[in-house]
Amino acid sequence: MTVMALVSPAFAQTIEVEGLDAAKAFAPGIDVAGELPRSAWTGTDANTAIALLEAIQGDSNHPIVSNMRRRVVLAGLSPPAGAGDAFDRARIEAAQDLATPDEYELFAARNPAARDPSLRAEAAIAQGDLETACTISDTITQGRGESFWVRLRAACHEHRGETALAELARDLLRDRGETAELVVPEPPKGFWVEVMALGEAELIAFMDVAADWPAPALPLVIEPEVEASDPIDLNALPADDVVAEAPINLLPPADDLAVLDLNNDAESEAEPEVPPAAASAIDLGAVLTDETDRGTARLFRLGLDGDAKAVSEFVRRAKAAGLDANRVLARIPALLDPTQMAVVDLPLFARYAVATGDIPLIQALFVATEDLELQQRLALASDALGSGYYDKPLGDWLEMDLETGDAAALGDVMIALGLGARLSARADAALRDYDLSGSDISSLLDWIAVDQALDRGAQAETLLRLATLIPDAGTAGDRGSQEAVRLYRVLKALRQSGFSDLANRLAAYEFLRGL
């Protein structure tokens, strides 16, 4: 196609004609939070990239680790130099682990390599869907003698009752000295599979039917306009008092913003009262003891009506079925009272707030609880999310805790230092009383690899390497000194590589580990 432009003769001599750059390879992706620049694989060779992608075995139970991996695998990036079919396959197999079914369907539609018959068949087998894998196998004309297809055909013949044909295929594999049996896992099925596969409107309708309960008219949910909130900075407040004055991005808002005395160690002996949720004809007490799918669906309905206890129990049952709590919470379009959330299950809702970067929710939970220790955890998380540590002092109370030799205080201080807090002479002296020495050779090599990736500006590689060094989210108890130092180094490396948002969120999540 010829493109013509009208140019004034007076300016014609200023026009420069340049050749187009060569087209660059691009691996299409889907929209993910915190999308990387397209050049994020720059500085990493194809073999290293393939090894890092193949090392991703399933999704992590740590939401920040999942976020880091999703940014690399699911986003659209230019492949590393020299990448070919092996890179495409490794990326697509990692995407199958990290993406939701809806996300993967879109991802596969945008990536021609994902439509490769063997990849589609492998994906079906991984889901326990032998029927679909067999349908794909039936269409294969080229490469039918490859071991994968022979093994699959043997399983398909067995599935269809064609025993003699199945044995012939297996004999061929045995003659090659190869495994003859195809392992097909049990397909996921049941209530939770359907729950996680439905869209929001379909999910609500399905839950109404499952609960055998007519759907009440849903209130129109309007997000209140809330300006960006500052984190809860304990260092910036008077020594004796902490005042929380943040807007709350939830309904109904807290009525009072109390003045809380951090020096008061007295604990209230009165049992906290759970404020009443929205009125409903469903009896929560009866539903909590009903472990059937019908009872679980009714919990969902109560959750939509604003009952935090029902939401908490709904998520607990989902976790028992092996689902990610954060993904389940994201499926419930409910407005909950922060006071209810704080009393019913503060750890659940606080960690969800961190995973979604919701500072107003953390502030609302801070106001809603009277437990001093919990308030300190929430304040630390709020400061981390809001970049409240960079070039700021650690603060007296963190330094005092450090001087007690407490392992938890060591972890807190290391996280703050990793986010750029100032190391005072007082904290420096206290840290020298801790045993921070010693490291096994494999850990040392991991850090050398991270440093090398940082030096090359290899952002995608840096994220995938750091993701393997973050402590598991399920780890309980205080951090040991080595784990505290590791967190410091991870946070520092994230900031050095331009991922301050991930560093902030990881720090906030780790501050809440002790809840």
Coordinates of C-alpha atoms in Angstrom, one line a residue:
M1 CA 0.0 0.0 0.0
T2 CA 1.3 3.4 -0.9
V3 CA 1.0 6.2 1.6
M4 CA 0.9 9.7 0.3
A5 CA 1.3 13.0 2.2
L6 CA 0.6 16.5 1.2
V7 CA 3.8 18.5 1.9
S8 CA 4.4 22.2 1.4
P9 CA 7.2 22.8 -1.1
A10 CA 8.8 25.2 1.5
F11 CA 9.3 22.3 3.9
A12 CA 9.9 19.4 1.5
Q13 CA 13.7 19.6 1.8
T14 CA 13.5 18.9 5.6
I15 CA 11.9 15.5 5.2
E16 CA 14.2 12.5 6.0
V17 CA 13.4 9.1 4.7
E18 CA 14.5 6.2 6.9
G19 CA 14.2 2.5 6.6
L20 CA 12.0 0.5 9.0
D21 CA 13.7 -1.5 11.7
A22 CA 13.5 -5.3 11.4
A23 CA 10.4 -6.8 13.0
K24 CA 11.1 -8.1 16.5
A25 CA 9.7 -11.4 17.8
F26 CA 6.9 -11.1 20.3
A27 CA 5.2 -13.7 22.4
P28 CA 1.6 -12.4 22.9
G29 CA 0.1 -12.5 26.4
I30 CA -2.8 -11.4 28.5
D31 CA -3.3 -8.4 30.8
V32 CA -1.7 -9.0 34.2
A33 CA -1.1 -6.7 37.1
G34 CA 2.2 -4.9 37.1
E35 CA 3.0 -5.7 33.4
L36 CA 6.7 -5.9 32.5
P37 CA 8.3 -4.0 29.7
R38 CA 8.4 -6.0 26.5
S39 CA 12.2 -6.2 26.7
A40 CA 12.2 -7.9 30.1
W41 CA 13.9 -11.0 28.8
T42 CA 16.8 -8.9 27.5
G43 CA 20.1 -10.1 29.0
T44 CA 19.0 -13.7 29.4
D45 CA 19.9 -16.5 27.0
A46 CA 17.2 -18.9 25.8
N47 CA 18.5 -22.0 27.6
T48 CA 18.5 -20.2 30.9
A49 CA 15.0 -18.9 30.3
I50 CA 13.8 -22.4 29.4
A51 CA 15.3 -23.9 32.6
L52 CA 13.7 -21.2 34.8
L53 CA 10.3 -21.7 33.2
E54 CA 10.5 -25.5 33.5
A55 CA 11.4 -25.1 37.2
I56 CA 7.9 -23.7 37.8
Q57 CA 6.0 -26.7 39.1
G58 CA 2.4 -25.7 39.8
D59 CA 1.2 -22.4 41.3
S60 CA 2.6 -21.1 44.6
N61 CA 0.5 -20.7 47.8
H62 CA 2.3 -17.4 48.3
P63 CA 0.3 -14.7 46.4
I64 CA 3.4 -12.5 45.8
V65 CA 5.4 -15.3 44.3
S66 CA 2.4 -16.1 42.0
N67 CA 2.3 -12.5 41.0
M68 CA 6.0 -12.4 40.2
R69 CA 5.7 -15.5 38.0
R70 CA 2.5 -14.4 36.3
R71 CA 4.1 -11.2 35.3
V72 CA 6.8 -13.1 33.4
V73 CA 4.9 -16.0 32.0
L74 CA 1.5 -14.5 31.1
A75 CA 2.4 -11.0 29.9
G76 CA 3.4 -10.4 26.3
L77 CA 7.2 -10.1 26.1
S78 CA 9.8 -10.4 23.4
P79 CA 11.4 -13.8 23.8
P80 CA 15.1 -14.1 24.7
A81 CA 17.7 -14.2 21.9
G82 CA 17.8 -17.6 20.2
A83 CA 14.4 -18.7 21.6
G84 CA 12.5 -21.3 19.6
D85 CA 10.0 -24.1 20.0
A86 CA 11.5 -25.2 23.3
F87 CA 11.0 -21.8 24.9
D88 CA 7.4 -21.6 23.6
R89 CA 6.6 -25.0 25.0
A90 CA 8.2 -24.2 28.4
R91 CA 6.2 -20.9 28.6
I92 CA 2.9 -22.5 27.6
E93 CA 3.3 -25.3 30.2
A94 CA 4.1 -22.7 32.9
A95 CA 1.0 -20.7 31.8
Q96 CA -1.1 -23.8 32.3
D97 CA 0.0 -23.9 35.9
L98 CA -0.4 -20.1 36.6
A99 CA -3.5 -19.1 34.7
T100 CA -7.1 -19.6 35.6
P101 CA -9.1 -21.6 33.0
D102 CA -10.5 -18.4 31.5
E103 CA -7.1 -16.8 31.4
Y104 CA -5.5 -19.8 29.8
E105 CA -8.2 -20.0 27.1
L106 CA -7.4 -16.4 26.1
F107 CA -3.7 -16.9 26.4
A108 CA -3.8 -20.0 24.1
A109 CA -6.0 -18.1 21.6
R110 CA -3.3 -15.5 21.3
N111 CA -0.3 -17.9 21.1
P112 CA -0.3 -20.1 18.0
A113 CA 2.2 -22.5 19.7
A114 CA -0.4 -23.3 22.4
R115 CA -2.6 -24.8 19.7
D116 CA 0.1 -27.5 19.0
P117 CA -1.8 -30.8 19.3
S118 CA 0.7 -32.4 21.7
L119 CA 0.4 -29.4 24.1
R120 CA -3.4 -29.4 23.9
A121 CA -3.4 -33.1 24.5
E122 CA -1.0 -32.8 27.5
A123 CA -3.2 -30.0 28.9
A124 CA -6.2 -32.2 28.7
I125 CA -4.4 -35.2 30.3
A126 CA -3.2 -33.0 33.1
Q127 CA -6.9 -32.1 33.8
G128 CA -7.9 -35.8 33.8
D129 CA -9.8 -35.3 30.5
L130 CA -8.7 -38.4 28.5
E131 CA -11.7 -38.1 26.2
T132 CA -10.6 -34.7 24.8
A133 CA -7.0 -36.0 24.5
C134 CA -8.2 -39.0 22.5
T135 CA -10.2 -36.8 20.2
I136 CA -7.0 -34.8 19.5
S137 CA -5.1 -38.0 19.0
D138 CA -7.6 -39.2 16.4
T139 CA -6.8 -36.2 14.2
I140 CA -3.0 -36.8 14.1
T141 CA -1.6 -37.8 10.8
Q142 CA 2.0 -36.7 11.0
G143 CA 4.3 -38.0 13.8
R144 CA 1.8 -40.8 14.8
G145 CA 4.8 -43.0 15.6
E146 CA 6.2 -40.7 18.2
S147 CA 6.2 -42.3 21.7
F148 CA 3.8 -39.7 23.2
W149 CA 1.1 -40.4 20.6
V150 CA 1.6 -44.2 20.7
R151 CA 1.3 -44.1 24.5
L152 CA -1.8 -41.9 24.3
R153 CA -3.4 -44.2 21.7
A154 CA -2.8 -47.2 23.9
A155 CA -4.7 -45.4 26.7
C156 CA -7.5 -44.4 24.3
H157 CA -7.9 -47.9 23.0
E158 CA -8.1 -49.2 26.6
H159 CA -10.7 -46.5 27.4
R160 CA -12.8 -47.5 24.4
G161 CA -12.6 -51.2 25.3
E162 CA -10.3 -52.1 22.4
T163 CA -8.0 -54.2 24.5
A164 CA -6.1 -56.0 21.6
L165 CA -5.2 -52.7 19.9
A166 CA -4.1 -51.2 23.3
E167 CA -1.7 -54.2 23.8
L168 CA -0.2 -53.8 20.3
A169 CA 0.6 -50.2 21.0
R170 CA 2.1 -51.0 24.4
D171 CA 4.2 -53.8 22.9
L172 CA 5.7 -51.3 20.5
L173 CA 6.7 -49.1 23.4
R174 CA 8.1 -52.0 25.3
D175 CA 10.2 -53.0 22.3
R176 CA 11.7 -49.5 22.4
G177 CA 12.4 -49.9 26.1
E178 CA 10.0 -47.1 27.1
T179 CA 7.2 -46.7 29.6
A180 CA 4.0 -48.2 28.1
E181 CA 1.4 -46.8 30.6
L182 CA 0.0 -43.3 30.4
V183 CA -0.8 -41.8 33.8
V184 CA -4.1 -39.9 33.7
P185 CA -5.1 -38.2 37.0
E186 CA -8.6 -38.2 38.3
P187 CA -10.4 -35.3 36.7
P188 CA -11.3 -32.5 39.1
K189 CA -15.1 -32.5 39.6
G190 CA -17.7 -31.5 42.0
F191 CA -19.0 -28.3 43.7
W192 CA -15.8 -26.3 43.9
V193 CA -14.8 -26.9 40.3
E194 CA -18.1 -25.5 39.1
V195 CA -17.8 -22.6 41.5
M196 CA -14.4 -21.5 40.3
A197 CA -15.4 -21.9 36.6
L198 CA -18.4 -19.7 36.5
G199 CA -18.6 -15.9 35.8
E200 CA -19.9 -13.6 38.6
A201 CA -23.5 -13.5 37.4
E202 CA -23.6 -17.2 36.7
L203 CA -22.0 -18.0 40.0
I204 CA -24.7 -16.1 41.9
A205 CA -27.4 -17.8 40.0
F206 CA -25.8 -21.2 40.6
M207 CA -25.4 -20.6 44.3
D208 CA -29.0 -19.6 44.6
V209 CA -30.1 -22.8 42.9
A210 CA -27.7 -24.9 45.0
A211 CA -28.9 -23.3 48.2
D212 CA -32.6 -23.8 47.2
W213 CA -33.2 -20.2 48.1
P214 CA -34.7 -17.4 46.0
A215 CA -32.3 -14.7 45.2
P216 CA -33.1 -11.4 47.0
A217 CA -32.7 -8.2 45.1
L218 CA -29.0 -7.4 45.1
P219 CA -28.1 -3.9 46.2
L220 CA -26.4 -1.7 43.7
V221 CA -22.7 -1.7 44.7
I222 CA -21.1 1.7 44.1
E223 CA -17.4 2.1 44.9
P224 CA -17.1 5.2 47.1
E225 CA -14.7 7.8 45.7
V226 CA -11.7 7.6 48.0
E227 CA -8.5 9.6 47.6
A228 CA -5.2 7.8 47.9
S229 CA -4.5 7.1 51.5
D230 CA -1.2 7.5 53.4
P231 CA 0.1 4.5 55.2
I232 CA -0.1 4.2 59.0
D233 CA 3.3 5.7 59.9
L234 CA 3.9 5.0 63.6
N235 CA 7.2 7.0 63.5
A236 CA 5.4 10.2 62.4
L237 CA 3.0 10.1 65.3
P238 CA 3.4 11.3 68.9
A239 CA 5.3 8.8 71.0
D240 CA 2.3 8.1 73.3
D241 CA -0.6 7.9 70.8
V242 CA -1.4 6.5 67.4
V243 CA -4.2 8.2 65.6
A244 CA -5.8 6.4 62.6
E245 CA -7.5 9.0 60.3
A246 CA -7.7 7.2 57.0
P247 CA -10.8 7.0 54.8
I248 CA -12.3 3.5 54.6
N249 CA -13.0 2.0 51.2
L250 CA -15.7 -0.2 52.6
L251 CA -19.4 0.2 53.7
P252 CA -20.5 0.8 56.3
P253 CA -17.6 3.0 57.5
A254 CA -16.3 3.0 61.0
D255 CA -18.2 5.5 63.2
D256 CA -15.3 6.6 65.3
L257 CA -11.5 6.9 64.7
A258 CA -10.2 6.1 68.2
V259 CA -7.0 7.4 69.7
L260 CA -5.0 4.3 70.7
D261 CA -2.2 4.2 73.3
L262 CA 0.7 2.0 72.2
N263 CA 2.2 2.1 75.7
N264 CA -0.8 0.6 77.3
D265 CA -0.1 -3.2 77.6
A266 CA -3.3 -4.0 79.5
E267 CA -5.5 -6.5 77.8
S268 CA -9.2 -6.3 77.8
E269 CA -10.9 -9.2 79.6
A270 CA -14.2 -8.7 77.8
E271 CA -15.0 -11.0 74.9
P272 CA -15.2 -9.0 71.7
E273 CA -18.7 -8.8 70.3
V274 CA -19.3 -9.5 66.7
P275 CA -21.5 -6.7 65.3
P276 CA -24.7 -7.9 63.6
A277 CA -24.6 -8.5 59.9
A278 CA -27.4 -7.7 57.4
A279 CA -30.6 -9.4 58.3
S280 CA -31.3 -12.7 56.4
A281 CA -33.8 -15.4 56.5
I282 CA -31.1 -18.0 56.4
D283 CA -30.0 -19.2 59.9
L284 CA -26.2 -18.8 60.1
G285 CA -25.9 -21.2 63.0
A286 CA -27.6 -24.0 61.2
V287 CA -25.6 -23.4 58.0
L288 CA -22.2 -23.4 59.8
T289 CA -22.9 -27.1 60.7
D290 CA -24.2 -28.0 57.3
E291 CA -21.1 -29.3 55.4
T292 CA -23.1 -30.2 52.3
D293 CA -22.9 -28.3 49.0
R294 CA -26.3 -26.8 49.9
G295 CA -24.9 -25.5 53.2
T296 CA -21.8 -24.0 51.5
A297 CA -24.0 -22.3 48.8
R298 CA -26.0 -20.7 51.6
L299 CA -22.8 -19.4 53.2
F300 CA -22.1 -17.7 49.9
R301 CA -25.6 -16.1 49.9
L302 CA -25.0 -14.9 53.5
G303 CA -21.7 -13.5 52.4
L304 CA -23.3 -11.5 49.7
D305 CA -25.6 -10.1 52.3
G306 CA -22.6 -8.8 54.2
D307 CA -21.9 -11.5 56.8
A308 CA -18.2 -11.8 57.4
K309 CA -18.4 -15.0 59.4
A310 CA -20.2 -16.7 56.5
V311 CA -17.5 -15.5 54.1
S312 CA -14.7 -16.7 56.4
E313 CA -16.3 -20.2 56.7
F314 CA -16.9 -20.3 52.9
V315 CA -13.2 -19.6 52.3
R316 CA -12.2 -22.1 54.9
R317 CA -14.1 -24.8 53.1
A318 CA -12.6 -23.7 49.8
K319 CA -9.1 -24.0 51.3
A320 CA -9.9 -27.5 52.6
A321 CA -10.7 -28.4 49.0
G322 CA -7.2 -27.1 47.9
L323 CA -8.2 -23.7 46.5
D324 CA -6.4 -20.4 46.9
A325 CA -8.1 -18.2 49.6
N326 CA -7.3 -15.0 47.7
R327 CA -8.9 -16.2 44.5
V328 CA -12.0 -17.4 46.4
L329 CA -12.4 -14.1 48.2
A330 CA -12.2 -12.3 44.9
R331 CA -15.3 -14.2 43.7
I332 CA -17.5 -12.8 46.5
P333 CA -18.8 -9.3 45.4
A334 CA -19.8 -8.3 48.9
L335 CA -19.4 -5.2 51.1
L336 CA -18.4 -6.2 54.6
D337 CA -18.1 -4.3 57.9
P338 CA -14.5 -3.9 58.9
T339 CA -15.4 -4.5 62.5
Q340 CA -16.9 -7.8 61.6
M341 CA -13.9 -8.7 59.6
A342 CA -11.5 -7.9 62.4
V343 CA -13.4 -9.9 65.0
V344 CA -14.3 -12.9 62.8
D345 CA -11.0 -13.5 60.9
L346 CA -8.6 -10.6 60.9
P347 CA -5.6 -12.7 59.4
L348 CA -7.7 -13.8 56.4
F349 CA -8.9 -10.3 55.5
A350 CA -5.7 -8.5 56.3
R351 CA -3.7 -10.8 54.1
Y352 CA -6.2 -10.4 51.3
A353 CA -5.9 -6.6 51.7
V354 CA -2.1 -6.9 51.3
A355 CA -2.4 -9.3 48.3
T356 CA -4.7 -6.7 46.6
G357 CA -2.8 -3.6 47.7
D358 CA -5.8 -2.3 49.6
I359 CA -4.3 0.2 52.1
P360 CA -7.8 1.6 53.1
L361 CA -8.9 -1.9 54.2
I362 CA -5.8 -2.3 56.3
Q363 CA -6.4 1.0 57.9
A364 CA -10.1 0.1 58.5
L365 CA -8.9 -3.2 60.2
F366 CA -6.4 -1.2 62.3
V367 CA -9.3 1.0 63.6
A368 CA -11.5 -2.0 64.1
T369 CA -9.2 -4.0 66.4
E370 CA -8.2 -3.1 70.0
D371 CA -5.3 -5.6 70.2
L372 CA -2.1 -3.7 70.4
E373 CA 0.1 -6.4 68.9
L374 CA -2.3 -6.8 65.9
Q375 CA -2.3 -3.0 65.4
Q376 CA 1.5 -3.0 65.2
R377 CA 1.4 -5.8 62.6
L378 CA -1.2 -3.8 60.6
A379 CA 0.7 -0.6 60.9
L380 CA 3.9 -2.3 59.6
A381 CA 2.0 -3.7 56.7
S382 CA 0.4 -0.4 55.9
D383 CA 3.8 1.4 55.9
A384 CA 5.3 -1.3 53.7
L385 CA 2.5 -1.0 51.1
G386 CA 2.7 2.8 51.1
S387 CA 6.5 3.0 50.7
G388 CA 6.7 4.4 54.3
Y389 CA 10.2 3.1 55.1
Y390 CA 12.4 4.4 52.3
D391 CA 15.0 6.8 53.8
K392 CA 13.1 6.9 57.1
P393 CA 14.4 5.9 60.6
L394 CA 13.5 2.5 61.9
G395 CA 11.7 4.1 64.9
D396 CA 12.3 3.6 68.6
W397 CA 9.9 0.7 69.2
L398 CA 11.5 -1.4 66.4
E399 CA 14.9 -0.7 67.7
M400 CA 13.9 -1.5 71.3
D401 CA 12.4 -4.8 70.2
L402 CA 15.6 -5.5 68.3
E403 CA 17.7 -4.9 71.4
T404 CA 15.8 -7.6 73.3
G405 CA 17.3 -10.3 71.0
D406 CA 13.8 -11.3 69.7
A407 CA 13.9 -13.3 66.5
A408 CA 10.6 -11.7 65.3
A409 CA 12.1 -8.2 65.8
L410 CA 15.1 -9.3 63.7
G411 CA 12.8 -10.2 60.8
D412 CA 10.9 -7.0 61.1
V413 CA 14.0 -4.9 61.1
M414 CA 15.5 -6.8 58.1
I415 CA 12.3 -6.2 56.1
A416 CA 12.4 -2.5 56.9
L417 CA 16.0 -2.2 56.0
G418 CA 15.3 -4.1 52.7
L419 CA 12.8 -1.4 51.9
G420 CA 15.4 1.3 52.4
A421 CA 15.0 2.3 56.0
R422 CA 18.0 4.0 57.6
L423 CA 20.3 1.8 59.7
S424 CA 21.1 3.8 62.9
A425 CA 24.1 3.2 65.0
R426 CA 21.9 1.8 67.7
A427 CA 20.3 -0.8 65.4
D428 CA 23.7 -1.6 63.9
A429 CA 25.1 -2.4 67.3
A430 CA 22.1 -4.5 68.2
L431 CA 22.3 -6.5 64.9
R432 CA 25.9 -7.5 65.7
D433 CA 24.6 -9.4 68.7
Y434 CA 22.7 -11.8 66.4
D435 CA 24.3 -14.7 64.6
L436 CA 23.9 -13.8 61.0
S437 CA 26.8 -15.9 59.7
G438 CA 26.8 -19.1 57.7
S439 CA 25.3 -20.1 54.4
D440 CA 25.2 -23.3 52.5
I441 CA 26.9 -23.4 49.1
S442 CA 23.6 -23.9 47.1
S443 CA 22.2 -20.7 48.7
L444 CA 25.4 -18.8 47.9
L445 CA 25.1 -20.0 44.2
D446 CA 21.5 -18.9 44.1
W447 CA 22.5 -15.4 45.2
I448 CA 25.4 -15.3 42.7
A449 CA 22.9 -16.0 40.0
V450 CA 20.6 -13.2 41.2
D451 CA 23.5 -10.8 41.3
Q452 CA 24.5 -11.7 37.8
A453 CA 21.0 -11.2 36.5
L454 CA 20.8 -7.8 38.2
D455 CA 24.1 -6.8 36.6
R456 CA 22.7 -7.7 33.2
G457 CA 19.5 -5.9 33.8
A458 CA 17.6 -9.1 33.1
Q459 CA 14.3 -8.3 34.8
A460 CA 12.3 -11.4 33.9
E461 CA 15.2 -13.7 35.0
T462 CA 15.6 -11.7 38.2
L463 CA 11.9 -12.2 39.1
L464 CA 11.9 -15.9 38.5
R465 CA 15.1 -16.4 40.5
L466 CA 13.9 -14.4 43.4
A467 CA 10.6 -16.2 43.4
T468 CA 12.4 -19.4 44.4
L469 CA 14.1 -17.6 47.4
I470 CA 11.0 -16.3 49.1
P471 CA 10.0 -18.3 52.2
D472 CA 6.8 -20.4 51.8
A473 CA 3.6 -18.6 52.8
G474 CA 2.6 -21.5 55.0
T475 CA 5.7 -21.3 57.2
A476 CA 4.7 -20.6 60.8
G477 CA 6.6 -19.2 63.8
D478 CA 9.4 -16.7 64.0
R479 CA 12.0 -16.4 61.2
G480 CA 15.5 -17.7 61.9
S481 CA 18.3 -15.3 61.3
Q482 CA 19.2 -16.8 57.9
E483 CA 15.6 -16.4 56.7
A484 CA 15.5 -12.8 57.9
V485 CA 18.7 -12.1 56.0
R486 CA 17.3 -13.8 52.9
L487 CA 14.2 -11.6 53.0
Y488 CA 16.4 -8.5 53.3
R489 CA 18.3 -9.6 50.2
V490 CA 15.1 -10.4 48.2
L491 CA 13.6 -7.0 49.0
K492 CA 16.8 -5.2 48.2
A493 CA 17.1 -7.0 44.8
L494 CA 13.4 -6.3 43.9
R495 CA 14.0 -2.6 44.5
Q496 CA 17.3 -2.6 42.6
S497 CA 15.6 -4.3 39.6
G498 CA 12.8 -1.7 39.5
F499 CA 10.1 -3.7 41.3
S500 CA 9.5 -1.5 44.4
D501 CA 5.7 -2.3 44.2
L502 CA 6.5 -6.0 44.6
A503 CA 9.0 -5.3 47.4
N504 CA 6.4 -3.3 49.3
R505 CA 3.7 -5.9 48.9
L506 CA 6.0 -8.8 49.9
A507 CA 7.2 -6.9 52.9
A508 CA 3.6 -6.2 54.0
Y509 CA 2.7 -9.8 53.6
E510 CA 5.6 -11.0 55.6
F511 CA 4.9 -8.5 58.4
L512 CA 1.5 -10.2 58.7
R513 CA 2.9 -13.7 58.9
G514 CA 2.7 -13.7 62.7
L515 CA -1.0 -13.0 62.8

